[in-house]
Short mmCIF file of C-alpha atoms in Angstrom, two decimals:
data_model
loop_
_atom_site.label_atom_id
_atom_site.label_comp_id
_atom_site.label_asym_id
_atom_site.label_seq_id
_atom_site.Cartn_x
_atom_site.Cartn_y
_atom_site.Cartn_z
CA MET A 1 6.95 -6.97 -23.38
CA CYS A 2 8.11 -10.38 -24.35
CA GLY A 3 11.84 -10.87 -23.41
CA THR A 4 14.63 -13.36 -24.04
CA LEU A 5 16.33 -12.92 -20.67
CA ASP A 6 16.07 -15.45 -18.07
CA LEU A 7 15.41 -13.02 -14.81
CA SER A 8 16.77 -15.19 -12.71
CA ALA A 9 20.02 -14.71 -14.14
CA LEU A 10 20.55 -11.66 -12.12
CA PRO A 11 22.55 -11.13 -9.19
CA LEU A 12 20.29 -12.39 -5.79
CA ASP A 13 20.97 -8.73 -4.68
CA CYS A 14 18.76 -7.27 -7.89
CA ILE A 15 16.48 -9.96 -7.71
CA THR A 16 15.71 -9.29 -4.06
CA LEU A 17 15.39 -5.77 -4.65
CA ILE A 18 13.18 -6.01 -7.51
CA ILE A 19 10.67 -8.58 -5.09
CA SER A 20 10.91 -5.90 -2.36
CA PHE A 21 9.36 -3.54 -4.97
CA THR A 22 6.57 -5.48 -5.31
CA SER A 23 4.36 -6.56 -2.55
CA PRO A 24 4.20 -9.79 0.29
CA ARG A 25 1.35 -11.08 -1.93
CA ASP A 26 3.48 -11.00 -5.36
CA ALA A 27 6.26 -12.05 -3.39
CA CYS A 28 4.27 -15.36 -2.27
CA ARG A 29 2.88 -15.61 -5.81
CA LEU A 30 6.61 -15.69 -7.16
CA SER A 31 7.63 -18.85 -5.14
CA PRO A 32 5.98 -21.31 -7.93
CA VAL A 33 7.46 -19.59 -10.60
CA SER A 34 11.02 -21.51 -10.38
CA THR A 35 13.35 -23.03 -7.57
CA ALA A 36 15.59 -20.09 -8.01
CA PHE A 37 12.85 -17.47 -7.81
CA ASN A 38 12.09 -19.29 -4.65
CA SER A 39 15.02 -19.15 -2.86
CA ALA A 40 14.62 -15.15 -3.48
CA THR A 41 11.34 -14.84 -2.61
CA GLU A 42 11.99 -17.16 0.83
CA SER A 43 14.89 -14.78 1.64
CA ASP A 44 15.12 -12.92 4.97
CA ALA A 45 16.17 -9.81 2.67
CA VAL A 46 13.04 -9.62 0.98
CA TRP A 47 10.71 -10.40 4.05
CA GLU A 48 13.07 -7.86 6.30
CA SER A 49 12.08 -4.88 3.63
CA PHE A 50 8.40 -5.68 4.16
CA LEU A 51 8.14 -5.47 7.90
CA PRO A 52 7.36 -1.93 8.99
CA SER A 53 10.63 0.17 10.77
CA GLN A 54 11.57 -0.39 14.33
CA TYR A 55 9.49 -3.98 13.77
CA GLN A 56 11.86 -5.31 16.62
CA ALA A 57 10.18 -3.09 19.30
CA LEU A 58 6.82 -4.70 19.05
CA ILE A 59 7.84 -8.45 18.94
CA PRO A 60 8.06 -9.75 22.65
CA SER A 61 10.94 -11.24 23.40
CA SER A 62 9.70 -14.58 24.08
CA LEU A 63 9.10 -15.00 20.68
CA SER A 64 10.99 -16.62 17.83
CA PHE A 65 10.58 -17.08 14.33
CA SER A 66 12.60 -19.50 12.11
CA SER A 67 12.56 -16.73 9.23
CA LYS A 68 11.58 -13.15 8.38
CA LYS A 69 8.83 -14.34 6.32
CA GLN A 70 7.47 -16.39 9.54
CA LEU A 71 7.81 -13.18 11.26
CA TYR A 72 5.91 -11.35 8.66
CA LEU A 73 2.75 -13.68 8.57
CA SER A 74 3.08 -13.97 12.24
CA LEU A 75 2.10 -10.31 12.55
CA CYS A 76 -0.25 -10.51 10.03
CA GLU A 77 -1.98 -13.19 11.51
CA ASN A 78 -1.58 -12.70 15.06
CA PRO A 79 -2.37 -8.99 16.44
CA LEU A 80 -0.45 -7.82 19.35
CA LEU A 81 -1.01 -5.52 22.13
CA ILE A 82 0.75 -2.55 22.13
CA GLU A 83 0.89 0.89 24.39
CA ALA A 84 0.21 -1.03 27.72
CA GLY A 85 -2.91 -3.03 26.23
CA ARG A 86 -4.39 0.11 24.40
CA LYS A 87 -4.46 -0.59 21.17
CA SER A 88 -3.98 -3.98 18.97
CA PHE A 89 -1.91 -3.94 16.01
CA TRP A 90 -1.16 -6.07 12.82
CA MET A 91 -0.78 -5.73 9.26
CA GLU A 92 -2.91 -6.43 6.47
CA ARG A 93 -1.04 -9.83 4.61
CA GLY A 94 -1.37 -8.84 1.36
CA SER A 95 0.34 -5.73 1.61
CA GLY A 96 2.21 -5.51 4.83
CA LYS A 97 0.13 -2.26 6.07
CA LYS A 98 -0.24 -1.28 9.22
CA CYS A 99 -3.63 -1.82 11.16
CA TYR A 100 -4.92 -0.95 14.63
CA MET A 101 -7.91 -1.45 16.82
CA LEU A 102 -8.09 0.85 19.81
CA SER A 103 -9.33 -0.39 22.86
CA PRO A 104 -12.43 1.30 24.64
CA ARG A 105 -9.87 2.44 27.21
CA ASP A 106 -7.98 4.47 24.39
CA LEU A 107 -11.14 5.82 23.39
CA THR A 108 -13.24 8.82 24.94
CA ILE A 109 -16.50 7.34 26.16
CA ILE A 110 -19.03 10.21 27.50
CA CYS A 111 -20.66 9.33 30.57
CA SER A 112 -17.96 6.21 31.05
CA VAL A 113 -15.80 7.31 33.99
CA ASP A 114 -16.68 7.42 37.63
CA THR A 115 -19.67 5.96 37.53
CA PRO A 116 -20.96 2.23 36.48
CA TRP A 117 -24.29 3.33 35.65
CA TYR A 118 -23.91 4.20 32.30
CA TRP A 119 -20.89 2.30 31.09
CA ARG A 120 -19.35 -0.07 32.98
CA TRP A 121 -15.78 -2.01 32.29
CA VAL A 122 -16.23 -5.71 31.86
CA SER A 123 -13.77 -8.55 31.03
CA ILE A 124 -15.44 -10.96 28.44
CA PRO A 125 -13.14 -13.98 27.15
CA GLU A 126 -14.10 -13.35 23.32
CA ALA A 127 -12.62 -9.77 23.68
CA ARG A 128 -9.08 -9.11 22.37
CA PHE A 129 -8.46 -6.44 25.20
CA ASP A 130 -8.61 -7.31 29.09
CA GLU A 131 -11.96 -4.77 29.07
CA VAL A 132 -14.20 -3.67 27.30
CA ALA A 133 -17.00 -1.22 27.55
CA GLU A 134 -20.47 -2.45 28.46
CA LEU A 135 -23.31 0.22 27.65
CA ARG A 136 -26.23 -0.20 29.89
CA LEU A 137 -27.79 3.31 29.68
CA VAL A 138 -27.19 6.54 28.21
CA CYS A 139 -29.35 9.50 26.75
CA TRP A 140 -26.41 10.84 25.01
CA PHE A 141 -24.12 8.22 23.04
CA GLU A 142 -20.85 9.43 21.96
CA ILE A 143 -17.43 7.63 21.50
CA ARG A 144 -14.44 9.43 20.08
CA GLY A 145 -11.06 8.10 19.15
CA ARG A 146 -7.59 9.36 18.05
CA ILE A 147 -4.68 7.92 16.11
CA SER A 148 -1.18 9.81 15.47
CA VAL A 149 -1.40 9.74 11.51
CA SER A 150 2.42 8.94 11.90
CA MET A 151 1.32 5.71 13.04
CA LEU A 152 -0.36 4.58 9.56
CA SER A 153 1.48 3.40 6.47
CA PRO A 154 1.75 5.85 4.16
CA MET A 155 -0.05 6.37 0.57
CA THR A 156 -2.55 3.91 1.72
CA TYR A 157 -6.30 4.08 1.88
CA TYR A 158 -7.75 3.42 5.44
CA LYS A 159 -10.98 2.55 6.63
CA ALA A 160 -12.46 2.96 10.18
CA TYR A 161 -14.73 0.59 12.16
CA LEU A 162 -16.74 0.48 15.27
CA VAL A 163 -16.74 -2.81 16.51
CA TYR A 164 -19.00 -3.95 18.87
CA ARG A 165 -21.66 -6.82 20.15
CA VAL A 166 -25.37 -6.41 21.28
CA ARG A 167 -26.71 -8.07 24.50
CA ASN A 168 -30.47 -6.91 24.57
CA ILE A 169 -29.63 -3.48 22.62
CA TYR A 170 -32.51 -1.16 22.99
CA GLY A 171 -33.22 2.60 22.00
CA PHE A 172 -30.87 2.40 19.07
CA GLN A 173 -33.61 1.63 16.28
CA PHE A 174 -34.87 5.24 16.28
CA TYR A 175 -32.06 7.14 14.92
CA PRO A 176 -28.83 5.93 13.09
CA ALA A 177 -25.66 6.77 14.90
CA GLN A 178 -23.74 9.58 12.97
CA LEU A 179 -19.99 8.56 12.24
CA SER A 180 -16.98 10.20 10.70
CA VAL A 181 -13.43 9.63 10.26
CA GLY A 182 -11.12 12.78 9.27
CA VAL A 183 -7.97 14.25 10.49
CA VAL A 184 -8.81 17.06 13.33
CA GLY A 185 -9.26 20.13 11.73
CA THR A 186 -10.57 19.13 8.26
CA GLU A 187 -13.98 17.93 6.61
CA GLY A 188 -13.52 14.40 6.83
CA SER A 189 -15.60 11.59 5.65
CA ARG A 190 -19.04 10.80 7.03
CA ARG A 191 -21.37 7.69 6.94
CA ALA A 192 -24.80 6.87 8.95
CA ALA A 193 -25.46 3.70 10.59
CA TYR A 194 -28.16 2.01 12.61
CA LEU A 195 -26.45 0.25 15.46
CA GLU A 196 -29.83 -2.02 15.87
CA PRO A 197 -28.79 -4.96 13.95
CA GLU A 198 -32.35 -6.15 13.13
CA ARG A 199 -33.99 -4.42 10.49
CA ASP A 200 -37.59 -5.19 11.06
CA ARG A 201 -36.88 -3.42 14.23
CA ILE A 202 -36.90 -0.14 12.40
CA PRO A 203 -40.16 1.70 13.08
CA ILE A 204 -42.65 2.25 10.08
CA ASP A 205 -42.29 5.73 10.23
CA ARG A 206 -38.61 5.81 9.49
CA GLN A 207 -39.24 3.90 6.67
CA PRO A 208 -37.96 3.44 3.90
CA ILE A 209 -34.38 3.51 4.87
CA PRO A 210 -32.29 5.37 2.81
CA ASN A 211 -29.89 3.55 0.86
CA ASP A 212 -26.59 5.04 2.33
CA VAL A 213 -27.37 4.10 6.01
CA GLN A 214 -25.79 0.92 6.85
CA PHE A 215 -26.73 -1.94 9.60
CA PRO A 216 -23.88 -3.87 11.23
CA LYS A 217 -22.00 -6.51 9.33
CA ALA A 218 -20.88 -9.69 10.65
CA ARG A 219 -17.44 -9.97 11.56
CA VAL A 220 -15.44 -13.34 11.27
CA ASP A 221 -14.28 -13.06 14.73
CA GLY A 222 -18.12 -12.87 15.80
CA TRP A 223 -18.50 -9.30 16.42
CA LEU A 224 -20.40 -6.48 14.55
CA GLU A 225 -18.78 -3.47 12.81
CA VAL A 226 -19.88 -0.45 11.04
CA GLU A 227 -17.96 1.72 8.59
CA MET A 228 -17.21 5.01 9.82
CA GLY A 229 -15.45 6.48 7.30
CA GLU A 230 -12.44 6.47 5.19
CA PHE A 231 -9.24 8.20 5.16
CA PHE A 232 -6.29 8.21 2.33
CA ASN A 233 -2.97 8.76 4.38
CA GLU A 234 -0.69 10.56 1.81
CA GLY A 235 2.36 10.33 4.52
CA CYS A 236 3.23 13.86 4.27
CA VAL A 237 5.28 15.83 6.77
CA ASP A 238 2.26 17.48 8.58
CA ASP A 239 0.87 14.23 10.29
CA GLY A 240 -1.99 15.65 12.68
CA GLU A 241 -3.94 13.07 14.06
CA LEU A 242 -6.96 11.23 13.04
CA GLU A 243 -10.03 11.50 14.46
CA MET A 244 -12.97 8.81 14.74
CA SER A 245 -16.54 9.66 16.14
CA ALA A 246 -19.98 7.51 16.77
CA LEU A 247 -22.67 9.83 17.79
CA GLU A 248 -26.17 9.02 18.66
CA ILE A 249 -27.35 12.02 20.25
CA GLN A 250 -30.22 13.03 17.80
CA GLY A 251 -32.95 11.07 19.85
CA GLY A 252 -32.85 11.87 23.30
CA ASN A 253 -34.48 8.47 24.83
CA GLU A 254 -32.54 6.00 26.29
CA LYS A 255 -30.69 3.25 24.70
CA GLY A 256 -28.03 0.74 25.81
CA GLY A 257 -27.70 -3.05 25.38
CA LEU A 258 -24.04 -3.11 23.65
CA ILE A 259 -20.79 -3.87 24.63
CA LEU A 260 -17.88 -1.82 22.72
CA GLN A 261 -14.59 -3.72 21.20
CA GLY A 262 -12.96 -0.96 20.33
CA ILE A 263 -12.44 0.81 16.66
CA GLU A 264 -10.34 -0.57 14.18
CA ILE A 265 -8.85 1.14 11.69
CA ARG A 266 -7.43 -1.23 8.55
CA ALA A 267 -5.85 -0.94 5.47
CA ILE A 268 -8.32 -1.66 2.40
CA THR A 269 -5.36 -2.75 -0.27
CA PRO A 270 -5.72 -3.75 -3.93
CA ASN A 271 -5.12 -7.81 -4.39
CA MET B 1 42.17 25.24 -12.73
CA GLY B 2 38.36 25.06 -11.55
CA SER B 3 36.63 22.02 -10.15
CA THR B 4 33.65 22.70 -12.49
CA SER B 5 35.55 21.34 -15.27
CA THR B 6 37.28 18.26 -13.86
CA LYS B 7 36.74 15.67 -16.47
CA ILE B 8 37.40 11.96 -15.86
CA LYS B 9 38.08 9.19 -18.39
CA LEU B 10 36.20 5.89 -18.58
CA ARG B 11 36.97 3.10 -20.49
CA THR B 12 34.28 0.05 -21.13
CA SER B 13 34.26 -3.61 -21.72
CA ASP B 14 34.69 -2.70 -25.79
CA GLN B 15 37.58 -0.64 -25.34
CA LYS B 16 35.32 2.72 -25.92
CA VAL B 17 36.51 5.78 -23.63
CA PHE B 18 34.22 8.53 -22.38
CA GLU B 19 35.46 11.79 -21.06
CA VAL B 20 33.22 12.90 -18.40
CA GLU B 21 32.47 15.68 -16.01
CA LYS B 22 33.56 14.71 -12.55
CA ALA B 23 29.94 15.54 -10.93
CA VAL B 24 28.54 13.38 -13.48
CA ALA B 25 30.68 10.52 -13.31
CA VAL B 26 30.85 10.57 -9.08
CA GLN B 27 27.14 9.53 -9.41
CA SER B 28 28.56 6.54 -9.45
CA GLN B 29 29.76 5.25 -5.91
CA THR B 30 32.16 2.74 -7.86
CA ILE B 31 34.13 5.16 -10.10
CA LYS B 32 33.92 7.93 -7.03
CA TYR B 33 35.74 5.30 -4.70
CA ILE B 34 38.18 4.25 -7.50
CA TYR B 35 38.85 7.88 -8.49
CA GLU B 36 39.47 9.09 -4.89
CA ASN B 37 41.84 6.36 -4.10
CA GLY B 38 43.76 6.06 -7.46
CA CYS B 39 45.30 8.36 -9.62
CA PRO B 40 43.03 11.20 -10.93
CA ASP B 41 44.58 11.42 -14.43
CA SER B 42 44.37 7.94 -15.08
CA VAL B 43 41.54 6.24 -17.06
CA ILE B 44 39.26 4.17 -15.07
CA HIS B 45 38.19 0.85 -16.52
CA VAL B 46 34.48 -0.13 -16.01
CA HIS B 47 34.98 -3.64 -17.68
CA SER B 48 31.47 -4.90 -16.93
CA VAL B 49 29.85 -2.20 -19.00
CA SER B 50 29.58 -2.08 -22.68
CA GLY B 51 29.69 1.21 -24.85
CA ASP B 52 26.43 1.87 -25.39
CA ILE B 53 24.90 0.92 -21.86
CA LEU B 54 27.67 3.42 -20.24
CA SER B 55 26.33 5.99 -22.59
CA LYS B 56 23.05 5.48 -21.39
CA ILE B 57 24.05 5.58 -18.13
CA LEU B 58 26.12 8.63 -18.27
CA ASP B 59 22.99 10.54 -19.82
CA TYR B 60 21.16 9.59 -16.53
CA CYS B 61 23.47 10.64 -14.59
CA LYS B 62 24.04 13.98 -16.55
CA LYS B 63 20.39 14.62 -16.28
CA HIS B 64 20.24 14.06 -12.38
CA VAL B 65 23.00 16.18 -11.61
CA ASN B 66 21.92 18.95 -13.66
CA SER B 67 18.41 19.28 -12.19
CA ALA B 68 19.81 18.71 -8.86
CA ALA B 69 22.27 21.84 -9.32
CA GLY B 70 19.85 23.72 -10.71
CA LYS B 71 21.71 23.92 -14.09
CA GLU B 72 18.79 22.91 -16.04
CA ASP B 73 14.92 24.18 -15.18
CA ILE B 74 13.12 21.07 -15.00
CA SER B 75 10.20 20.10 -12.37
CA PRO B 76 10.59 17.12 -10.12
CA GLU B 77 7.43 16.02 -12.46
CA GLU B 78 9.19 16.24 -15.38
CA LEU B 79 12.00 14.59 -14.21
CA TYR B 80 9.96 11.60 -13.30
CA GLU B 81 8.47 11.70 -16.60
CA TRP B 82 12.07 11.65 -18.46
CA ASP B 83 13.11 8.69 -15.98
CA ALA B 84 9.86 6.87 -17.09
CA ASN B 85 10.88 7.10 -20.71
CA PHE B 86 14.58 6.32 -19.89
CA VAL B 87 13.49 2.89 -18.94
CA LYS B 88 11.18 2.11 -22.10
CA VAL B 89 13.72 -0.10 -23.52
CA ASP B 90 13.93 -3.58 -24.36
CA GLN B 91 14.30 -6.31 -21.74
CA ASN B 92 17.44 -7.07 -22.80
CA THR B 93 18.67 -3.45 -22.27
CA LEU B 94 16.81 -3.09 -19.19
CA PHE B 95 18.73 -5.78 -17.73
CA ASP B 96 22.09 -4.39 -18.89
CA LEU B 97 21.03 -1.54 -17.08
CA ILE B 98 20.34 -2.97 -13.94
CA LEU B 99 23.41 -5.25 -13.89
CA ALA B 100 25.53 -1.78 -14.70
CA ALA B 101 23.90 -0.03 -12.10
CA ASN B 102 24.41 -2.36 -9.63
CA CYS B 103 28.09 -3.05 -10.37
CA LEU B 104 28.74 1.00 -10.85
CA LYS B 105 26.53 1.77 -7.51
CA ILE B 106 24.22 4.08 -8.77
CA GLU B 107 21.86 3.70 -6.19
CA SER B 108 18.99 5.91 -7.80
CA LEU B 109 19.27 4.36 -11.42
CA LEU B 110 19.00 0.61 -9.77
CA ASP B 111 16.07 1.65 -7.93
CA LEU B 112 14.53 3.00 -10.89
CA THR B 113 15.27 0.01 -12.92
CA CYS B 114 14.37 -2.56 -10.63
CA GLN B 115 11.20 -0.82 -10.19
CA THR B 116 10.36 -1.07 -13.60
CA VAL B 117 10.82 -4.86 -13.35
CA ALA B 118 8.75 -4.60 -10.42
CA ASN B 119 5.86 -3.30 -12.26
CA MET B 120 6.33 -5.85 -14.70
CA ILE B 121 5.46 -8.33 -12.13
CA LYS B 122 2.93 -6.94 -10.10
CA GLY B 123 -0.35 -8.60 -10.02
CA LYS B 124 0.72 -11.39 -12.30
CA ARG B 125 0.22 -15.46 -12.02
CA PRO B 126 3.31 -17.44 -11.95
CA GLU B 127 2.66 -18.88 -15.82
CA GLU B 128 2.75 -15.05 -17.02
CA ILE B 129 5.73 -14.26 -15.35
CA ARG B 130 7.38 -17.36 -16.49
CA THR B 131 6.11 -16.11 -19.86
CA THR B 132 7.12 -12.27 -19.92
CA PHE B 133 10.94 -13.62 -18.61
CA ASN B 134 11.24 -16.35 -20.22
CA ILE B 135 11.94 -18.75 -17.13
CA LYS B 136 11.81 -22.24 -17.14
CA ASN B 137 10.03 -23.78 -14.65
CA ASP B 138 12.19 -26.45 -12.77
CA TYR B 139 9.95 -27.96 -10.53
CA THR B 140 8.31 -31.36 -10.28
CA ILE B 141 4.57 -31.45 -10.20
CA GLU B 142 4.26 -32.22 -6.58
CA ALA B 143 6.87 -29.65 -5.35
CA GLU B 144 5.02 -26.63 -7.53
CA GLU B 145 1.82 -27.82 -5.65
CA ALA B 146 3.48 -27.90 -2.26
CA VAL B 147 4.73 -24.57 -2.54
CA ARG B 148 1.35 -22.91 -3.90
CA ARG B 149 -0.59 -24.52 -0.98
CA GLU B 150 1.96 -23.25 1.11
CA ASN B 151 1.14 -19.83 0.07
CA LYS B 152 -2.50 -20.45 -0.83
CA TRP B 153 -3.80 -17.20 0.63
CA ALA B 154 -1.89 -15.25 -1.88
CA PHE B 155 -3.71 -16.65 -4.67
CA ASP B 156 -7.09 -16.15 -3.21
CA MET B 157 -8.87 -13.39 -4.85
CA LEU B 158 -11.26 -11.55 -2.50
CA GLY B 159 -13.80 -9.17 -3.41
CA GLY B 160 -13.84 -5.34 -2.23
CA VAL B 161 -11.17 -3.00 -3.58
CA GLY B 162 -9.27 -4.28 -6.77
CA THR B 163 -6.43 -2.95 -8.43
CA MET B 164 -6.04 -4.06 -11.81
CA VAL B 165 -2.83 -3.11 -13.69
CA ILE B 166 -4.26 -2.37 -17.07
CA GLU B 167 -1.93 -2.61 -20.00
CA GLU B 168 -4.30 -2.01 -22.47
CA LEU B 169 -8.00 -0.58 -22.12
CA ALA B 170 -10.38 -0.28 -24.44
CA ASP B 171 -12.67 2.80 -23.41
CA ASP B 172 -15.78 0.51 -22.74
CA THR B 173 -14.15 -1.35 -20.25
CA MET B 174 -12.73 1.57 -18.43
CA SER B 175 -16.49 2.64 -18.09
CA LYS B 176 -17.82 -0.58 -16.66
CA CYS B 177 -15.03 -0.33 -14.11
CA VAL B 178 -16.35 3.26 -13.19
CA THR B 179 -19.81 2.39 -12.31
CA ASN B 180 -18.65 0.10 -9.40
CA THR B 181 -16.23 2.89 -8.28
CA LYS B 182 -16.63 3.77 -4.97
CA SER B 183 -13.07 5.49 -4.36
CA ARG B 184 -11.03 8.15 -5.81
CA VAL B 185 -7.31 7.07 -6.12
CA CYS B 186 -6.78 5.67 -9.81
CA VAL B 187 -3.98 2.90 -10.93
CA ILE B 188 -3.56 2.23 -14.26
CA ALA B 189 -0.35 1.43 -16.11
CA ALA B 190 -1.29 2.02 -19.82
CA ASN B 191 -0.99 3.05 -22.96
CA GLN B 192 -1.68 7.08 -22.64
CA ILE B 193 -3.77 7.84 -25.26
CA VAL B 194 -6.56 5.19 -24.52
CA MET B 195 -6.44 5.95 -20.74
CA MET B 196 -6.99 9.68 -21.47
CA ARG B 197 -10.02 9.18 -23.30
CA SER B 198 -11.28 7.08 -20.83
CA ILE B 199 -9.91 9.07 -17.53
CA SER B 200 -12.25 12.19 -19.30
CA LYS B 201 -14.96 10.00 -18.89
CA LEU B 202 -14.31 9.31 -15.12
CA ALA B 203 -14.71 13.30 -15.42
CA ASN B 204 -18.51 12.86 -15.46
CA LYS B 205 -18.67 10.77 -12.39
CA LYS B 206 -17.90 10.97 -8.72
CA SER B 207 -14.80 13.71 -8.25
CA ILE B 208 -11.88 11.46 -8.85
CA ASP B 209 -8.27 12.19 -7.74
CA VAL B 210 -5.63 10.62 -10.25
CA TYR B 211 -2.08 10.01 -8.72
CA LYS B 212 0.93 9.30 -10.98
CA GLN B 213 3.26 6.54 -9.37
CA PRO B 214 6.64 7.39 -10.27
CA GLN B 215 9.02 5.05 -11.53
CA ASN B 216 11.54 6.04 -9.17
CA PRO B 217 9.88 4.90 -5.51
CA THR B 218 11.51 7.39 -3.55
CA THR B 219 10.04 10.24 -5.46
CA PRO B 220 6.71 11.77 -4.06
CA ARG B 221 3.55 11.50 -5.88
CA ILE B 222 2.04 13.92 -7.73
CA LYS B 223 -1.90 14.31 -7.59
CA GLU B 224 -3.32 15.41 -11.32
CA SER B 225 -6.59 16.70 -11.87
CA VAL B 226 -8.46 14.60 -14.21
CA LYS B 227 -9.48 17.28 -16.57
CA GLN B 228 -5.88 17.96 -17.27
CA ARG B 229 -5.14 16.39 -20.81
CA ASN B 230 -1.46 15.53 -19.99
CA VAL B 231 -1.53 13.21 -17.66
CA GLY B 232 1.94 11.61 -19.12
CA THR B 233 3.30 8.12 -19.42
CA GLY B 234 3.99 5.80 -16.46
CA PHE B 235 1.46 4.41 -13.98
CA ILE B 236 -1.62 5.84 -12.61
CA GLU B 237 -3.27 3.86 -9.31
CA LEU B 238 -6.87 2.89 -9.36
CA PHE B 239 -8.59 1.71 -6.37
CA PHE B 240 -11.94 0.39 -7.02
CA HIS B 241 -14.52 -2.12 -5.76
CA PHE B 242 -15.07 -5.06 -7.79
CA LYS B 243 -15.32 -8.43 -7.62
CA CYS B 244 -13.10 -10.45 -9.80
CA LYS B 245 -11.59 -13.85 -10.69
CA MET B 246 -7.88 -14.69 -10.74
#
């Protein structure tokens, strides 16, 4: 549709409304179009529309920002601790969709309560949370996390990841972990992954390894992750809770040597 | 004197007079305000709107009032298809509709028309936007460079889930995309007939859910089965994994 009319001839309110119907990424791509567009795309009105509702409650009062755009970018680049440090929150930069990481204290980890012989709580500088869970030894590996679907952005495709690192990992090379993501009471999506990062350690009798069994991938922040499953949030009225679980209970053998940072739920969005 | 037959007279910038049912006219918050605070029998001047545009706007208002009141048997899906067709106009008309909806304060129409323009912007590079809307680039080279650098992240194309807003798509292009598809939700803007043939190819692959994206952002999405032939106009969203160059 080739036009003869200059878009920047519309009133600023209308331009702001139009831009707010695109996405944060599109808004930034509009800045170089013309100087008039730049003032529209830099405006607080546009970036306010990309912020989540009740965002004011999330920002620590000690921080101030020169513009709503800076605030938006900060919420994307610097995850915030919420719920007394139990969760970490940020937004996916291109789309503004909400993402979370559940700390180990927010998860149900079997055999982690009361005794430090199986799992114990440690503080390490590279972690996002004050405390992370170190697995020393279990036979029954089970981790579950839940998040209310209403905390997620509507009409968004999400994936969940188990985020951890290894320190003298052992016992995870015999069976892949069974991972799943789904709304409580529904089928959900499933994945299988070896938590053991070294392919060579997988015994010969388990090979060839099926294509759909993953291995952990390295993350930018230095931790490892395995995909637990996917979920498309329609954002309907009946919300419910999303449950993510990781189990390795097939092999009754002893396993240990990993440090769990948490479960990450992040938005997967188009470019 | 039943309130159902109350009429309001409107005079446009080009001196055309329209007599409209009150329920339809007060979809415009501006007209509503003037009517409630002025003399009920006098003619309301809508200075900034021409006869042609007002006529279209009144069609819109009437359709929406009738559907909300249940006077017309039209499903939400049919209504937003109607809306989608309503905004299939040339750019000049679209802009006039935006200006008029803004001036007359008709929120749903303003949202609809602005969303239409937004859809023309999404996913485009600055050069393409300038061409589409005939915008003059008034930056100096250095200034434009600086702005691009500041927003560099928005121009980096990542691999992973991508969306293509596909204006026109040949069948073989679509099937190439499908072989990389892991996901099930679709976005395609398109020539309806081309898409339908392509979508029927998708039906042979893993299960695919096709969601129609309404022009009006407040309308809930409606999930379509791929097998249906009458998906209709407007966008259908597609997420799939691929790497591409910007």
